mmCIF file with all atom_site columns, C-alpha atoms and ligand atoms in Angstrom:
data_model
loop_
_atom_site.group_PDB
_atom_site.id
_atom_site.type_symbol
_atom_site.label_atom_id
_atom_site.label_alt_id
_atom_site.label_comp_id
_atom_site.label_asym_id
_atom_site.label_entity_id
_atom_site.label_seq_id
_atom_site.pdbx_PDB_ins_code
_atom_site.Cartn_x
_atom_site.Cartn_y
_atom_site.Cartn_z
_atom_site.occupancy
_atom_site.B_iso_or_equiv
_atom_site.pdbx_formal_charge
_atom_site.auth_seq_id
_atom_site.auth_comp_id
_atom_site.auth_asym_id
_atom_site.auth_atom_id
_atom_site.pdbx_PDB_model_num
ATOM   1   C  CA  . MET X 1 1   ? 3.316   -303.803 -118.430 1.00 89.00 ? 1   MET X CA  1
ATOM   2   C  CA  . ALA X 1 2   ? 1.353   -300.982 -120.019 1.00 96.00 ? 2   ALA X CA  1
ATOM   3   C  CA  . ARG X 1 3   ? -0.824  -298.639 -117.969 1.00 98.00 ? 3   ARG X CA  1
ATOM   4   C  CA  . TYR X 1 4   ? -3.600  -297.399 -120.189 1.00 98.00 ? 4   TYR X CA  1
ATOM   5   C  CA  . GLY X 1 5   ? -5.154  -293.946 -120.247 1.00 98.00 ? 5   GLY X CA  1
ATOM   6   C  CA  . MET X 1 6   ? -6.918  -291.495 -122.530 1.00 98.00 ? 6   MET X CA  1
ATOM   7   C  CA  . LEU X 1 7   ? -6.665  -287.815 -123.384 1.00 98.00 ? 7   LEU X CA  1
ATOM   8   C  CA  . ILE X 1 8   ? -9.772  -285.849 -124.365 1.00 98.00 ? 8   ILE X CA  1
ATOM   9   C  CA  . ASN X 1 9   ? -9.166  -282.489 -125.983 1.00 97.00 ? 9   ASN X CA  1
ATOM   10  C  CA  . THR X 1 10  ? -12.328 -280.480 -125.296 1.00 95.00 ? 10  THR X CA  1
ATOM   11  C  CA  . LYS X 1 11  ? -11.063 -277.701 -127.562 1.00 93.00 ? 11  LYS X CA  1
ATOM   12  C  CA  . LYS X 1 12  ? -11.303 -280.091 -130.497 1.00 94.00 ? 12  LYS X CA  1
ATOM   13  C  CA  . CYS X 1 13  ? -14.595 -281.686 -129.363 1.00 94.00 ? 13  CYS X CA  1
ATOM   14  C  CA  . VAL X 1 14  ? -17.544 -280.399 -131.408 1.00 92.00 ? 14  VAL X CA  1
ATOM   15  C  CA  . GLY X 1 15  ? -20.189 -282.208 -129.333 1.00 91.00 ? 15  GLY X CA  1
ATOM   16  C  CA  . CYS X 1 16  ? -21.323 -284.423 -132.209 1.00 95.00 ? 16  CYS X CA  1
ATOM   17  C  CA  . TYR X 1 17  ? -22.032 -287.462 -129.949 1.00 96.00 ? 17  TYR X CA  1
ATOM   18  C  CA  . ALA X 1 18  ? -20.275 -289.823 -132.397 1.00 98.00 ? 18  ALA X CA  1
ATOM   19  C  CA  . CYS X 1 19  ? -18.151 -291.262 -129.565 1.00 98.00 ? 19  CYS X CA  1
ATOM   20  C  CA  . ARG X 1 20  ? -21.207 -291.985 -127.474 1.00 98.00 ? 20  ARG X CA  1
ATOM   21  C  CA  . VAL X 1 21  ? -22.986 -293.719 -130.348 1.00 98.00 ? 21  VAL X CA  1
ATOM   22  C  CA  . ALA X 1 22  ? -19.892 -295.750 -131.314 1.00 98.00 ? 22  ALA X CA  1
ATOM   23  C  CA  . CYS X 1 23  ? -19.539 -296.815 -127.688 1.00 98.00 ? 23  CYS X CA  1
ATOM   24  C  CA  . GLN X 1 24  ? -23.194 -297.862 -127.514 1.00 98.00 ? 24  GLN X CA  1
ATOM   25  C  CA  . MET X 1 25  ? -22.792 -299.921 -130.676 1.00 98.00 ? 25  MET X CA  1
ATOM   26  C  CA  . ILE X 1 26  ? -19.560 -301.712 -129.716 1.00 98.00 ? 26  ILE X CA  1
ATOM   27  C  CA  . ASN X 1 27  ? -20.923 -302.489 -126.258 1.00 97.00 ? 27  ASN X CA  1
ATOM   28  C  CA  . GLY X 1 28  ? -24.386 -303.528 -127.469 1.00 97.00 ? 28  GLY X CA  1
ATOM   29  C  CA  . LEU X 1 29  ? -26.095 -300.897 -125.300 1.00 98.00 ? 29  LEU X CA  1
ATOM   30  C  CA  . ASP X 1 30  ? -29.715 -299.863 -125.711 1.00 96.00 ? 30  ASP X CA  1
ATOM   31  C  CA  . SER X 1 31  ? -30.278 -296.273 -126.839 1.00 95.00 ? 31  SER X CA  1
ATOM   32  C  CA  . ASP X 1 32  ? -31.255 -295.188 -123.302 1.00 96.00 ? 32  ASP X CA  1
ATOM   33  C  CA  . LYS X 1 33  ? -27.961 -296.433 -121.802 1.00 98.00 ? 33  LYS X CA  1
ATOM   34  C  CA  . ALA X 1 34  ? -24.546 -294.887 -122.383 1.00 98.00 ? 34  ALA X CA  1
ATOM   35  C  CA  . PHE X 1 35  ? -21.025 -295.025 -120.954 1.00 98.00 ? 35  PHE X CA  1
ATOM   36  C  CA  . ILE X 1 36  ? -20.292 -291.441 -122.087 1.00 98.00 ? 36  ILE X CA  1
ATOM   37  C  CA  . HIS X 1 37  ? -22.253 -288.388 -120.958 1.00 97.00 ? 37  HIS X CA  1
ATOM   38  C  CA  . TYR X 1 38  ? -21.577 -284.710 -121.542 1.00 96.00 ? 38  TYR X CA  1
ATOM   39  C  CA  . GLU X 1 39  ? -21.252 -282.047 -118.896 1.00 94.00 ? 39  GLU X CA  1
ATOM   40  C  CA  . GLU X 1 40  ? -21.396 -278.331 -119.533 1.00 89.00 ? 40  GLU X CA  1
ATOM   41  C  CA  . LEU X 1 41  ? -18.591 -276.804 -117.481 1.00 85.00 ? 41  LEU X CA  1
ATOM   42  C  CA  . GLU X 1 42  ? -17.365 -273.238 -117.232 1.00 81.00 ? 42  GLU X CA  1
ATOM   43  C  CA  . THR X 1 43  ? -13.727 -272.233 -117.566 1.00 76.00 ? 43  THR X CA  1
ATOM   44  C  CA  . GLY X 1 44  ? -11.901 -268.936 -117.217 1.00 77.00 ? 44  GLY X CA  1
ATOM   45  C  CA  . THR X 1 45  ? -12.605 -265.984 -114.951 1.00 82.00 ? 45  THR X CA  1
ATOM   46  C  CA  . TYR X 1 46  ? -15.086 -263.141 -115.438 1.00 84.00 ? 46  TYR X CA  1
ATOM   47  C  CA  . PRO X 1 47  ? -15.447 -261.513 -117.960 1.00 84.00 ? 47  PRO X CA  1
ATOM   48  C  CA  . SER X 1 48  ? -13.660 -264.168 -120.040 1.00 84.00 ? 48  SER X CA  1
ATOM   49  C  CA  . VAL X 1 49  ? -15.839 -267.087 -118.959 1.00 86.00 ? 49  VAL X CA  1
ATOM   50  C  CA  . TYR X 1 50  ? -16.982 -269.624 -121.496 1.00 81.00 ? 50  TYR X CA  1
ATOM   51  C  CA  . ALA X 1 51  ? -18.939 -272.877 -121.407 1.00 83.00 ? 51  ALA X CA  1
ATOM   52  C  CA  . GLU X 1 52  ? -17.532 -276.083 -122.806 1.00 85.00 ? 52  GLU X CA  1
ATOM   53  C  CA  . ASN X 1 53  ? -19.069 -279.434 -123.519 1.00 86.00 ? 53  ASN X CA  1
ATOM   54  C  CA  . VAL X 1 54  ? -16.975 -282.021 -121.697 1.00 95.00 ? 54  VAL X CA  1
ATOM   55  C  CA  . PRO X 1 55  ? -17.379 -285.733 -122.491 1.00 97.00 ? 55  PRO X CA  1
ATOM   56  C  CA  . VAL X 1 56  ? -17.241 -287.708 -119.236 1.00 97.00 ? 56  VAL X CA  1
ATOM   57  C  CA  . GLN X 1 57  ? -16.736 -291.442 -118.855 1.00 98.00 ? 57  GLN X CA  1
ATOM   58  C  CA  . CYS X 1 58  ? -15.063 -293.846 -116.414 1.00 98.00 ? 58  CYS X CA  1
ATOM   59  C  CA  . MET X 1 59  ? -11.743 -292.341 -115.333 1.00 98.00 ? 59  MET X CA  1
ATOM   60  C  CA  . HIS X 1 60  ? -10.183 -295.753 -114.583 1.00 98.00 ? 60  HIS X CA  1
ATOM   61  C  CA  . CYS X 1 61  ? -9.165  -294.364 -111.208 1.00 97.00 ? 61  CYS X CA  1
ATOM   62  C  CA  . GLU X 1 62  ? -5.936  -295.657 -109.717 1.00 95.00 ? 62  GLU X CA  1
ATOM   63  C  CA  . ASN X 1 63  ? -7.678  -295.532 -106.319 1.00 91.00 ? 63  ASN X CA  1
ATOM   64  C  CA  . ALA X 1 64  ? -11.106 -296.630 -107.557 1.00 97.00 ? 64  ALA X CA  1
ATOM   65  C  CA  . PRO X 1 65  ? -13.816 -296.026 -104.928 1.00 97.00 ? 65  PRO X CA  1
ATOM   66  C  CA  . CYS X 1 66  ? -16.231 -298.189 -106.924 1.00 98.00 ? 66  CYS X CA  1
ATOM   67  C  CA  . ALA X 1 67  ? -13.927 -301.192 -106.520 1.00 98.00 ? 67  ALA X CA  1
ATOM   68  C  CA  . SER X 1 68  ? -13.348 -300.588 -102.810 1.00 97.00 ? 68  SER X CA  1
ATOM   69  C  CA  . VAL X 1 69  ? -17.069 -300.708 -102.008 1.00 98.00 ? 69  VAL X CA  1
ATOM   70  C  CA  . CYS X 1 70  ? -18.028 -303.637 -104.276 1.00 98.00 ? 70  CYS X CA  1
ATOM   71  C  CA  . PRO X 1 71  ? -19.088 -306.434 -101.886 1.00 98.00 ? 71  PRO X CA  1
ATOM   72  C  CA  . THR X 1 72  ? -18.540 -309.236 -104.396 1.00 98.00 ? 72  THR X CA  1
ATOM   73  C  CA  . HIS X 1 73  ? -15.303 -307.927 -105.967 1.00 98.00 ? 73  HIS X CA  1
ATOM   74  C  CA  . ALA X 1 74  ? -17.094 -307.822 -109.298 1.00 98.00 ? 74  ALA X CA  1
ATOM   75  C  CA  . THR X 1 75  ? -15.355 -304.500 -109.957 1.00 98.00 ? 75  THR X CA  1
ATOM   76  C  CA  . TYR X 1 76  ? -11.597 -304.943 -110.145 1.00 98.00 ? 76  TYR X CA  1
ATOM   77  C  CA  . THR X 1 77  ? -8.487  -303.395 -111.670 1.00 98.00 ? 77  THR X CA  1
ATOM   78  C  CA  . THR X 1 78  ? -6.363  -305.228 -114.218 1.00 97.00 ? 78  THR X CA  1
ATOM   79  C  CA  . ASP X 1 79  ? -2.545  -305.258 -114.063 1.00 97.00 ? 79  ASP X CA  1
ATOM   80  C  CA  . SER X 1 80  ? -2.603  -302.549 -116.728 1.00 97.00 ? 80  SER X CA  1
ATOM   81  C  CA  . GLY X 1 81  ? -4.756  -300.259 -114.592 1.00 97.00 ? 81  GLY X CA  1
ATOM   82  C  CA  . VAL X 1 82  ? -8.062  -300.728 -116.429 1.00 98.00 ? 82  VAL X CA  1
ATOM   83  C  CA  . VAL X 1 83  ? -11.070 -300.936 -114.097 1.00 98.00 ? 83  VAL X CA  1
ATOM   84  C  CA  . LEU X 1 84  ? -13.450 -303.681 -115.220 1.00 98.00 ? 84  LEU X CA  1
ATOM   85  C  CA  . VAL X 1 85  ? -16.626 -305.415 -114.040 1.00 98.00 ? 85  VAL X CA  1
ATOM   86  C  CA  . GLU X 1 86  ? -16.922 -309.202 -113.936 1.00 98.00 ? 86  GLU X CA  1
ATOM   87  C  CA  . GLU X 1 87  ? -20.567 -309.390 -114.928 1.00 97.00 ? 87  GLU X CA  1
ATOM   88  C  CA  . GLU X 1 88  ? -21.225 -312.853 -113.442 1.00 98.00 ? 88  GLU X CA  1
ATOM   89  C  CA  . LYS X 1 89  ? -20.215 -311.547 -109.999 1.00 98.00 ? 89  LYS X CA  1
ATOM   90  C  CA  . CYS X 1 90  ? -22.272 -308.330 -110.088 1.00 98.00 ? 90  CYS X CA  1
ATOM   91  C  CA  . ILE X 1 91  ? -25.398 -308.523 -107.910 1.00 98.00 ? 91  ILE X CA  1
ATOM   92  C  CA  . GLY X 1 92  ? -26.710 -305.115 -108.979 1.00 98.00 ? 92  GLY X CA  1
ATOM   93  C  CA  . CYS X 1 93  ? -26.485 -303.577 -105.499 1.00 98.00 ? 93  CYS X CA  1
ATOM   94  C  CA  . LYS X 1 94  ? -25.476 -300.165 -106.973 1.00 98.00 ? 94  LYS X CA  1
ATOM   95  C  CA  . TYR X 1 95  ? -22.892 -299.443 -104.247 1.00 98.00 ? 95  TYR X CA  1
ATOM   96  C  CA  . CYS X 1 96  ? -20.470 -298.557 -107.041 1.00 98.00 ? 96  CYS X CA  1
ATOM   97  C  CA  . MET X 1 97  ? -22.940 -296.053 -108.484 1.00 98.00 ? 97  MET X CA  1
ATOM   98  C  CA  . ALA X 1 98  ? -23.112 -294.300 -105.133 1.00 98.00 ? 98  ALA X CA  1
ATOM   99  C  CA  . ALA X 1 99  ? -19.327 -294.353 -104.677 1.00 98.00 ? 99  ALA X CA  1
ATOM   100 C  CA  . CYS X 1 100 ? -18.305 -293.066 -108.123 1.00 97.00 ? 100 CYS X CA  1
ATOM   101 C  CA  . PRO X 1 101 ? -17.621 -289.316 -107.930 1.00 95.00 ? 101 PRO X CA  1
ATOM   102 C  CA  . TYR X 1 102 ? -18.101 -288.903 -111.690 1.00 96.00 ? 102 TYR X CA  1
ATOM   103 C  CA  . GLY X 1 103 ? -21.559 -290.500 -112.029 1.00 97.00 ? 103 GLY X CA  1
ATOM   104 C  CA  . VAL X 1 104 ? -20.479 -292.804 -114.832 1.00 98.00 ? 104 VAL X CA  1
ATOM   105 C  CA  . ARG X 1 105 ? -21.777 -296.173 -113.625 1.00 98.00 ? 105 ARG X CA  1
ATOM   106 C  CA  . VAL X 1 106 ? -24.866 -297.335 -115.521 1.00 98.00 ? 106 VAL X CA  1
ATOM   107 C  CA  . GLN X 1 107 ? -27.248 -300.136 -114.558 1.00 98.00 ? 107 GLN X CA  1
ATOM   108 C  CA  . LEU X 1 108 ? -28.018 -302.119 -117.678 1.00 97.00 ? 108 LEU X CA  1
ATOM   109 C  CA  . HIS X 1 109 ? -31.348 -303.828 -118.290 1.00 96.00 ? 109 HIS X CA  1
ATOM   110 C  CA  . SER X 1 110 ? -29.647 -307.084 -117.227 1.00 97.00 ? 110 SER X CA  1
ATOM   111 C  CA  . GLY X 1 111 ? -29.143 -305.588 -113.741 1.00 98.00 ? 111 GLY X CA  1
ATOM   112 C  CA  . VAL X 1 112 ? -25.346 -305.445 -114.124 1.00 98.00 ? 112 VAL X CA  1
ATOM   113 C  CA  . VAL X 1 113 ? -23.803 -302.068 -113.327 1.00 98.00 ? 113 VAL X CA  1
ATOM   114 C  CA  . GLU X 1 114 ? -21.286 -301.288 -116.081 1.00 98.00 ? 114 GLU X CA  1
ATOM   115 C  CA  . LYS X 1 115 ? -19.220 -298.413 -117.408 1.00 98.00 ? 115 LYS X CA  1
ATOM   116 C  CA  . CYS X 1 116 ? -16.469 -297.670 -119.947 1.00 98.00 ? 116 CYS X CA  1
ATOM   117 C  CA  . ARG X 1 117 ? -14.200 -300.713 -120.309 1.00 98.00 ? 117 ARG X CA  1
ATOM   118 C  CA  . PHE X 1 118 ? -11.646 -299.142 -122.651 1.00 98.00 ? 118 PHE X CA  1
ATOM   119 C  CA  . CYS X 1 119 ? -13.276 -301.570 -125.138 1.00 98.00 ? 119 CYS X CA  1
ATOM   120 C  CA  . TRP X 1 120 ? -11.550 -304.436 -123.296 1.00 98.00 ? 120 TRP X CA  1
ATOM   121 C  CA  . TYR X 1 121 ? -11.777 -307.761 -125.112 1.00 96.00 ? 121 TYR X CA  1
ATOM   122 C  CA  . GLU X 1 122 ? -9.790  -310.959 -124.554 1.00 95.00 ? 122 GLU X CA  1
ATOM   123 C  CA  . GLY X 1 123 ? -7.247  -309.374 -122.235 1.00 96.00 ? 123 GLY X CA  1
ATOM   124 C  CA  . GLU X 1 124 ? -6.570  -306.275 -124.335 1.00 97.00 ? 124 GLU X CA  1
ATOM   125 C  CA  . PRO X 1 125 ? -8.092  -302.808 -124.679 1.00 98.00 ? 125 PRO X CA  1
ATOM   126 C  CA  . GLY X 1 126 ? -9.513  -301.630 -127.993 1.00 98.00 ? 126 GLY X CA  1
ATOM   127 C  CA  . ASN X 1 127 ? -6.889  -300.816 -130.603 1.00 96.00 ? 127 ASN X CA  1
ATOM   128 C  CA  . PRO X 1 128 ? -8.050  -298.133 -130.810 1.00 98.00 ? 128 PRO X CA  1
ATOM   129 C  CA  . PRO X 1 129 ? -11.145 -297.991 -128.571 1.00 98.00 ? 129 PRO X CA  1
ATOM   130 C  CA  . ALA X 1 130 ? -14.300 -297.272 -130.590 1.00 98.00 ? 130 ALA X CA  1
ATOM   131 C  CA  . CYS X 1 131 ? -14.739 -293.722 -129.274 1.00 98.00 ? 131 CYS X CA  1
ATOM   132 C  CA  . VAL X 1 132 ? -11.172 -292.858 -130.270 1.00 98.00 ? 132 VAL X CA  1
ATOM   133 C  CA  . GLY X 1 133 ? -11.429 -294.432 -133.700 1.00 98.00 ? 133 GLY X CA  1
ATOM   134 C  CA  . THR X 1 134 ? -14.687 -292.693 -134.558 1.00 98.00 ? 134 THR X CA  1
ATOM   135 C  CA  . CYS X 1 135 ? -13.852 -289.158 -133.374 1.00 98.00 ? 135 CYS X CA  1
ATOM   136 C  CA  . ILE X 1 136 ? -13.880 -286.998 -136.494 1.00 95.00 ? 136 ILE X CA  1
ATOM   137 C  CA  . THR X 1 137 ? -11.735 -284.227 -135.012 1.00 96.00 ? 137 THR X CA  1
ATOM   138 C  CA  . GLY X 1 138 ? -9.083  -286.410 -133.361 1.00 97.00 ? 138 GLY X CA  1
ATOM   139 C  CA  . ALA X 1 139 ? -10.086 -285.080 -129.937 1.00 97.00 ? 139 ALA X CA  1
ATOM   140 C  CA  . ARG X 1 140 ? -9.295  -288.412 -128.282 1.00 98.00 ? 140 ARG X CA  1
ATOM   141 C  CA  . VAL X 1 141 ? -5.913  -290.109 -127.834 1.00 98.00 ? 141 VAL X CA  1
ATOM   142 C  CA  . PHE X 1 142 ? -5.506  -293.520 -126.193 1.00 98.00 ? 142 PHE X CA  1
ATOM   143 C  CA  . GLY X 1 143 ? -2.300  -295.215 -125.130 1.00 98.00 ? 143 GLY X CA  1
ATOM   144 C  CA  . ASP X 1 144 ? 0.280   -296.302 -122.577 1.00 98.00 ? 144 ASP X CA  1
ATOM   145 C  CA  . LEU X 1 145 ? 0.888   -293.791 -119.785 1.00 98.00 ? 145 LEU X CA  1
ATOM   146 C  CA  . ASP X 1 146 ? 4.049   -295.674 -118.762 1.00 98.00 ? 146 ASP X CA  1
ATOM   147 C  CA  . ASP X 1 147 ? 5.707   -295.234 -122.170 1.00 98.00 ? 147 ASP X CA  1
ATOM   148 C  CA  . PRO X 1 148 ? 7.398   -291.813 -122.239 1.00 96.00 ? 148 PRO X CA  1
ATOM   149 C  CA  . ASN X 1 149 ? 7.370   -291.846 -126.060 1.00 97.00 ? 149 ASN X CA  1
ATOM   150 C  CA  . SER X 1 150 ? 3.690   -292.750 -126.470 1.00 98.00 ? 150 SER X CA  1
ATOM   151 C  CA  . GLU X 1 151 ? 1.402   -290.410 -128.409 1.00 98.00 ? 151 GLU X CA  1
ATOM   152 C  CA  . ILE X 1 152 ? -0.713  -289.867 -125.300 1.00 98.00 ? 152 ILE X CA  1
ATOM   153 C  CA  . ASN X 1 153 ? 2.242   -288.808 -123.141 1.00 98.00 ? 153 ASN X CA  1
ATOM   154 C  CA  . GLN X 1 154 ? 3.450   -286.449 -125.841 1.00 98.00 ? 154 GLN X CA  1
ATOM   155 C  CA  . ALA X 1 155 ? -0.048  -284.937 -126.097 1.00 98.00 ? 155 ALA X CA  1
ATOM   156 C  CA  . ILE X 1 156 ? -0.371  -284.605 -122.294 1.00 98.00 ? 156 ILE X CA  1
ATOM   157 C  CA  . ALA X 1 157 ? 2.946   -282.730 -122.201 1.00 98.00 ? 157 ALA X CA  1
ATOM   158 C  CA  . ARG X 1 158 ? 2.190   -280.571 -125.252 1.00 98.00 ? 158 ARG X CA  1
ATOM   159 C  CA  . TYR X 1 159 ? -1.222  -279.435 -124.005 1.00 97.00 ? 159 TYR X CA  1
ATOM   160 C  CA  . HIS X 1 160 ? -0.544  -279.558 -120.237 1.00 97.00 ? 160 HIS X CA  1
ATOM   161 C  CA  . ALA X 1 161 ? -3.550  -281.873 -119.951 1.00 97.00 ? 161 ALA X CA  1
ATOM   162 C  CA  . GLN X 1 162 ? -4.965  -282.527 -116.487 1.00 95.00 ? 162 GLN X CA  1
ATOM   163 C  CA  . PRO X 1 163 ? -7.517  -284.897 -114.944 1.00 95.00 ? 163 PRO X CA  1
ATOM   164 C  CA  . LEU X 1 164 ? -10.888 -283.403 -113.932 1.00 92.00 ? 164 LEU X CA  1
ATOM   165 C  CA  . ALA X 1 165 ? -11.818 -282.420 -110.381 1.00 79.00 ? 165 ALA X CA  1
ATOM   166 C  CA  . ASP X 1 166 ? -8.350  -281.991 -108.883 1.00 76.00 ? 166 ASP X CA  1
ATOM   167 C  CA  . ASN X 1 167 ? -7.573  -285.630 -109.564 1.00 80.00 ? 167 ASN X CA  1
ATOM   168 C  CA  . LEU X 1 168 ? -8.940  -286.891 -106.236 1.00 84.00 ? 168 LEU X CA  1
ATOM   169 C  CA  . THR X 1 169 ? -8.983  -290.500 -107.399 1.00 93.00 ? 169 THR X CA  1
ATOM   170 C  CA  . ALA X 1 170 ? -5.834  -290.593 -109.567 1.00 95.00 ? 170 ALA X CA  1
ATOM   171 C  CA  . SER X 1 171 ? -7.723  -290.597 -112.863 1.00 96.00 ? 171 SER X CA  1
ATOM   172 C  CA  . LYS X 1 172 ? -6.266  -292.000 -116.093 1.00 97.00 ? 172 LYS X CA  1
ATOM   173 C  CA  . ILE X 1 173 ? -8.334  -289.666 -118.298 1.00 98.00 ? 173 ILE X CA  1
ATOM   174 C  CA  . TYR X 1 174 ? -6.576  -286.392 -119.053 1.00 97.00 ? 174 TYR X CA  1
ATOM   175 C  CA  . TYR X 1 175 ? -8.379  -283.321 -120.380 1.00 96.00 ? 175 TYR X CA  1
ATOM   176 C  CA  . VAL X 1 176 ? -7.276  -280.401 -122.497 1.00 96.00 ? 176 VAL X CA  1
ATOM   177 C  CA  . ARG X 1 177 ? -9.534  -277.449 -121.582 1.00 90.00 ? 177 ARG X CA  1
HETATM 178 FE FE1 . LIG Q 2 .   ? -14.925 -296.350 -110.643 1.00 57.26 ? 1   LIG Q FE1 1
HETATM 179 FE FE2 . LIG Q 2 .   ? -16.124 -294.041 -111.232 1.00 57.26 ? 1   LIG Q FE2 1
HETATM 180 FE FE3 . LIG Q 2 .   ? -13.447 -294.149 -110.951 1.00 57.26 ? 1   LIG Q FE3 1
HETATM 181 FE FE4 . LIG Q 2 .   ? -14.633 -295.303 -113.064 1.00 57.26 ? 1   LIG Q FE4 1
HETATM 182 S  S1  . LIG Q 2 .   ? -14.608 -293.094 -112.557 1.00 57.26 ? 1   LIG Q S1  1
HETATM 183 S  S2  . LIG Q 2 .   ? -13.007 -296.217 -111.762 1.00 57.26 ? 1   LIG Q S2  1
HETATM 184 S  S3  . LIG Q 2 .   ? -16.555 -296.025 -112.175 1.00 57.26 ? 1   LIG Q S3  1
HETATM 185 S  S4  . LIG Q 2 .   ? -14.970 -294.518 -109.328 1.00 57.26 ? 1   LIG Q S4  1
HETATM 186 FE FE1 . LIG Q 2 .   ? -20.201 -304.533 -107.299 1.00 57.26 ? 2   LIG Q FE1 1
HETATM 187 FE FE2 . LIG Q 2 .   ? -22.258 -304.925 -108.995 1.00 57.26 ? 2   LIG Q FE2 1
HETATM 188 FE FE3 . LIG Q 2 .   ? -22.711 -303.993 -106.513 1.00 57.26 ? 2   LIG Q FE3 1
HETATM 189 FE FE4 . LIG Q 2 .   ? -21.497 -302.466 -108.350 1.00 57.26 ? 2   LIG Q FE4 1
HETATM 190 S  S1  . LIG Q 2 .   ? -23.616 -303.216 -108.410 1.00 57.26 ? 2   LIG Q S1  1
HETATM 191 S  S2  . LIG Q 2 .   ? -20.900 -302.725 -106.181 1.00 57.26 ? 2   LIG Q S2  1
HETATM 192 S  S3  . LIG Q 2 .   ? -20.279 -303.974 -109.456 1.00 57.26 ? 2   LIG Q S3  1
HETATM 193 S  S4  . LIG Q 2 .   ? -21.892 -306.007 -107.052 1.00 57.26 ? 2   LIG Q S4  1
HETATM 194 FE FE1 . LIG Q 2 .   ? -16.949 -296.707 -124.771 1.00 57.26 ? 3   LIG Q FE1 1
HETATM 195 FE FE2 . LIG Q 2 .   ? -14.725 -298.063 -125.437 1.00 57.26 ? 3   LIG Q FE2 1
HETATM 196 FE FE3 . LIG Q 2 .   ? -14.710 -295.384 -125.456 1.00 57.26 ? 3   LIG Q FE3 1
HETATM 197 FE FE4 . LIG Q 2 .   ? -14.866 -296.673 -123.116 1.00 57.26 ? 3   LIG Q FE4 1
HETATM 198 S  S1  . LIG Q 2 .   ? -13.148 -296.726 -124.552 1.00 57.26 ? 3   LIG Q S1  1
HETATM 199 S  S2  . LIG Q 2 .   ? -16.110 -294.886 -123.741 1.00 57.26 ? 3   LIG Q S2  1
HETATM 200 S  S3  . LIG Q 2 .   ? -16.067 -298.500 -123.676 1.00 57.26 ? 3   LIG Q S3  1
HETATM 201 S  S4  . LIG Q 2 .   ? -15.947 -296.735 -126.790 1.00 57.26 ? 3   LIG Q S4  1
#
């Protein structure tokens, strides 16, 4: 069984927003709703400090706080580690929004609280997900974290990629910074 994850190379990201727009289109989101937002973070130590634009989306946490607090079990984790929302079960209580440390849950106009789904459709993730396929600089890599020969594992090793925020929730998104 695969265990899916993504690498985002912020050194290649030019902040063009193409991933965000592609995600909105594939997920049928209105222009005021998005599963990707951008955070300006600082790296380095004085005087070599610089700001970087970091795309942030659902981390598909291994220990997902949003799933633990969901009273209807609308939020769940698939066997391949992808955190999804069963829209029919979501009552719009927003507990998941409060529990998510990354602020990536979005209440849609339907009332359902959604987020990045790794472009999940009919039991499979996107091949590739829309944000990966559209990225003009190849800043995003998607694949199987359990396959030692996968492109994503090779990229994680090559760049020493790490999850954000000390990996408190066992994130499956790795960043090159
Ligand atoms: Fe849930 Fe937030 Fe983790 Fe995504 S990043 S699995 S929404 S807690
Ligand atoms: Fe679960 Fe929906 Fe409530 Fe989120 S808003 S905790 S997905 S029922
Ligand atoms: Fe959006 Fe799909 Fe990329 Fe997730 S994987 S951010 S749902 S385009």
